[in-house]
Amino acid sequence: MADKIKIHLADDHQVLIDGLTNLLQTVPNFEIAGSSLNGITIYDDVIKDQADILVLDISMPQKDGIEVLKEFSQKGFPCKVIILSSYDDLKIIKEVMKLGAKGYLTKKCAGENIIEAIDAVYQDQEYYSDAVREKIFSMFSQNNPKLSKNIYTENPILSPREMEIITLICLEYSGKEISEQLFISINTVETHRKNIMKKLNIKNTIGLVKYALKNNLINP
């Protein structure tokens, strides 16, 4: 039998932990390794439980979810983190993305998405519920593009042209629109896109968005 995915649940409401536990225990390869009701003990708890996935609320007593992620960033991530929050505020979403969370769900859609999210994140993918994805891409709307001056600074991985293209992709420009904006062919745009994906080891547009956010290529 394949190893089970060990999950640690962190929320300040026991009723929510109980509800998630009942739901997740219906999946044969899921195991609830433990839970936390405050943020202080989470780092030690997930190590003790040897958890693969931490489902983390933002609003935790004593140390909130943002502070927990900062602690993980400083000490090294002991597991992969999915944020499960009542909030869908863009500033919070951006912050947790930059701090290394691999997924973000709102509590109102937890029942629909949490199983799929855990499976995806465990397989080294990133997972954002539809509502959160819409929020993320609204930051890069063509109606209000805010390109950072940093796209023209030196980058050790991407060339200046590639940095322009990744920014326009995150602004949801089509290949044709990028080619017109930069005066290059659509085939050249596609070649650059493939090279960017390969260099950054990114599989989809949400990964490009995260890279742009982390490197301040765009000011939301």
XYZ file of C-alpha atoms in Angstrom:
220
model
C 0.000 0.000 0.000
C 1.260 3.473 -0.872
C 2.257 5.747 1.983
C -0.541 7.875 3.310
C -0.476 11.669 3.026
C -0.097 12.967 6.580
C -2.090 16.144 7.193
C -1.880 18.584 10.089
C -4.816 20.962 10.622
C -4.311 24.370 12.247
C -7.337 26.495 13.101
C -8.546 28.239 16.240
C -11.994 26.625 15.994
C -12.201 22.993 17.087
C -15.510 22.591 15.260
C -13.809 23.367 11.932
C -10.961 20.959 12.681
C -13.520 18.275 13.536
C -15.451 18.935 10.333
C -12.337 18.782 8.155
C -11.168 15.659 9.956
C -14.467 13.902 9.239
C -14.267 14.902 5.579
C -10.610 14.055 5.007
C -10.844 10.695 6.775
C -13.149 9.547 3.966
C -10.110 9.561 1.631
C -8.236 6.245 1.982
C -4.731 7.663 1.448
C -5.200 10.623 3.832
C -4.182 10.495 7.486
C -4.889 13.253 10.019
C -1.543 13.393 11.802
C -2.504 16.097 14.300
C -3.966 19.538 14.867
C -3.160 22.895 16.474
C -5.470 25.495 17.984
C -2.838 28.250 18.199
C 0.129 29.348 16.117
C 2.816 29.053 18.767
C 3.241 25.293 18.592
C 2.628 24.675 14.890
C 6.262 24.411 13.762
C 7.109 21.837 16.436
C 3.784 20.061 15.982
C 4.202 19.390 12.250
C 7.749 18.109 12.805
C 6.561 15.796 15.602
C 3.698 14.559 13.423
C 5.976 14.209 10.359
C 3.223 15.969 8.421
C 3.375 16.245 4.647
C 0.728 18.962 4.410
C -0.250 21.744 6.804
C -3.713 23.246 6.325
C -3.315 26.628 8.017
C -5.758 29.336 9.006
C -4.592 32.969 8.849
C -6.393 34.059 12.025
C -4.619 32.067 14.721
C -4.169 33.183 18.350
C -0.745 34.102 19.757
C 0.927 33.727 16.340
C -1.116 34.185 13.172
C -0.743 32.316 9.897
C 1.492 34.976 8.353
C 3.867 34.761 11.311
C 3.862 30.962 11.076
C 4.848 31.172 7.396
C 7.622 33.619 8.267
C 8.893 31.159 10.875
C 8.810 28.383 8.274
C 10.719 30.586 5.815
C 13.401 31.305 8.396
C 13.797 27.769 9.749
C 13.055 25.805 6.594
C 9.692 24.413 5.555
C 8.975 21.156 7.415
C 5.993 20.499 5.134
C 3.928 22.055 2.351
C 1.353 24.648 3.354
C -2.186 25.261 2.163
C -3.892 28.378 3.504
C -7.544 27.931 4.441
C -8.931 31.312 5.393
C -12.099 33.326 5.764
C -10.300 36.151 3.950
C -9.781 36.613 0.222
C -8.009 39.961 0.544
C -5.456 40.527 -2.208
C -2.789 41.790 0.189
C -3.030 38.627 2.267
C -3.021 36.391 -0.813
C 0.060 38.158 -2.165
C 1.836 37.938 1.185
C 1.307 34.201 1.657
C 2.308 33.506 -1.947
C 5.561 35.374 -1.412
C 6.159 33.534 1.860
C 5.917 30.128 0.211
C 2.370 28.819 0.675
C 1.544 26.291 -2.038
C -2.210 26.745 -1.993
C -4.971 29.095 -0.874
C -8.640 28.296 -0.299
C -11.429 30.255 1.275
C -13.396 28.462 3.982
C -16.650 28.805 2.080
C -15.313 26.504 -0.646
C -13.287 24.184 1.597
C -15.690 21.267 1.271
C -15.523 21.417 -2.515
C -11.788 21.951 -2.955
C -9.766 20.768 0.041
C -9.290 17.158 -1.114
C -8.246 18.224 -4.599
C -5.952 20.886 -3.124
C -4.154 18.428 -0.839
C -3.621 15.950 -3.681
C -2.254 18.686 -5.963
C 0.072 20.255 -3.406
C 1.381 16.869 -2.302
C 2.374 16.267 -5.945
C 4.387 19.522 -5.963
C 1.699 21.495 -7.771
C 0.130 24.729 -6.598
C -3.571 25.025 -5.940
C -5.810 28.078 -5.702
C -9.577 27.943 -5.653
C -11.382 29.622 -8.533
C -12.362 32.675 -6.472
C -8.777 33.160 -5.303
C -7.410 32.735 -8.829
C -9.788 35.449 -10.018
C -8.525 37.725 -7.251
C -4.911 37.038 -8.208
C -5.425 37.785 -11.866
C -7.442 40.897 -11.088
C -4.160 42.349 -9.844
C -2.902 42.164 -13.408
C -5.965 43.402 -15.256
C -5.381 45.127 -18.588
C -7.751 47.818 -17.375
C -5.217 48.944 -14.800
C -1.738 47.621 -15.645
C 0.960 48.682 -13.186
C 4.312 47.556 -14.488
C 7.157 47.875 -12.042
C 10.339 49.677 -13.034
C 12.119 46.555 -11.787
C 11.385 44.740 -15.051
C 14.284 46.656 -16.560
C 16.795 45.809 -13.837
C 19.325 43.013 -14.150
C 18.048 39.540 -13.340
C 20.424 36.561 -12.974
C 17.921 34.111 -14.477
C 15.878 36.009 -17.041
C 16.988 38.341 -19.785
C 15.452 41.849 -19.943
C 13.261 40.695 -22.848
C 12.081 37.650 -20.911
C 11.288 39.864 -17.928
C 9.142 42.069 -20.160
C 7.324 39.048 -21.525
C 6.670 37.425 -18.139
C 5.219 40.734 -16.940
C 2.903 41.043 -19.936
C 1.816 37.416 -19.549
C 0.871 38.166 -15.936
C -1.086 41.154 -17.179
C -3.041 38.619 -19.265
C -1.846 39.920 -22.617
C -2.378 37.398 -25.406
C 0.516 36.210 -27.566
C -0.678 38.501 -30.350
C -0.898 41.495 -28.009
C 2.599 40.814 -26.634
C 3.998 40.581 -30.139
C 2.405 43.930 -31.045
C 3.540 45.544 -27.791
C 7.166 44.427 -28.190
C 7.330 44.444 -32.013
C 8.277 40.774 -32.280
C 6.610 37.805 -33.971
C 4.106 35.553 -32.232
C 6.504 32.632 -32.777
C 9.219 34.572 -30.943
C 6.817 35.252 -28.080
C 6.035 31.537 -27.822
C 9.732 30.636 -27.878
C 10.403 33.102 -25.075
C 7.445 31.722 -23.106
C 8.773 28.156 -23.345
C 12.288 29.274 -22.366
C 10.924 31.163 -19.343
C 8.932 28.135 -18.187
C 12.000 25.917 -18.549
C 14.374 28.330 -16.778
C 12.031 28.857 -13.841
C 10.771 25.258 -13.732
C 7.225 26.599 -13.934
C 4.323 24.735 -15.523
C 1.553 27.310 -15.750
C 0.600 30.980 -15.629
C -0.085 30.964 -11.890
C 3.563 30.015 -11.420
C 4.601 32.995 -13.526
C 2.395 35.230 -11.397
C 4.096 33.980 -8.236
C 7.522 34.617 -9.723
C 6.486 38.143 -10.730
C 5.156 38.839 -7.246
C 8.210 37.471 -5.451
C 10.561 39.489 -7.633
C 8.475 42.688 -7.626
C 8.077 42.727 -11.390
C 4.544 44.069 -10.934
C 3.067 46.475 -8.426
C -0.482 45.297 -7.600
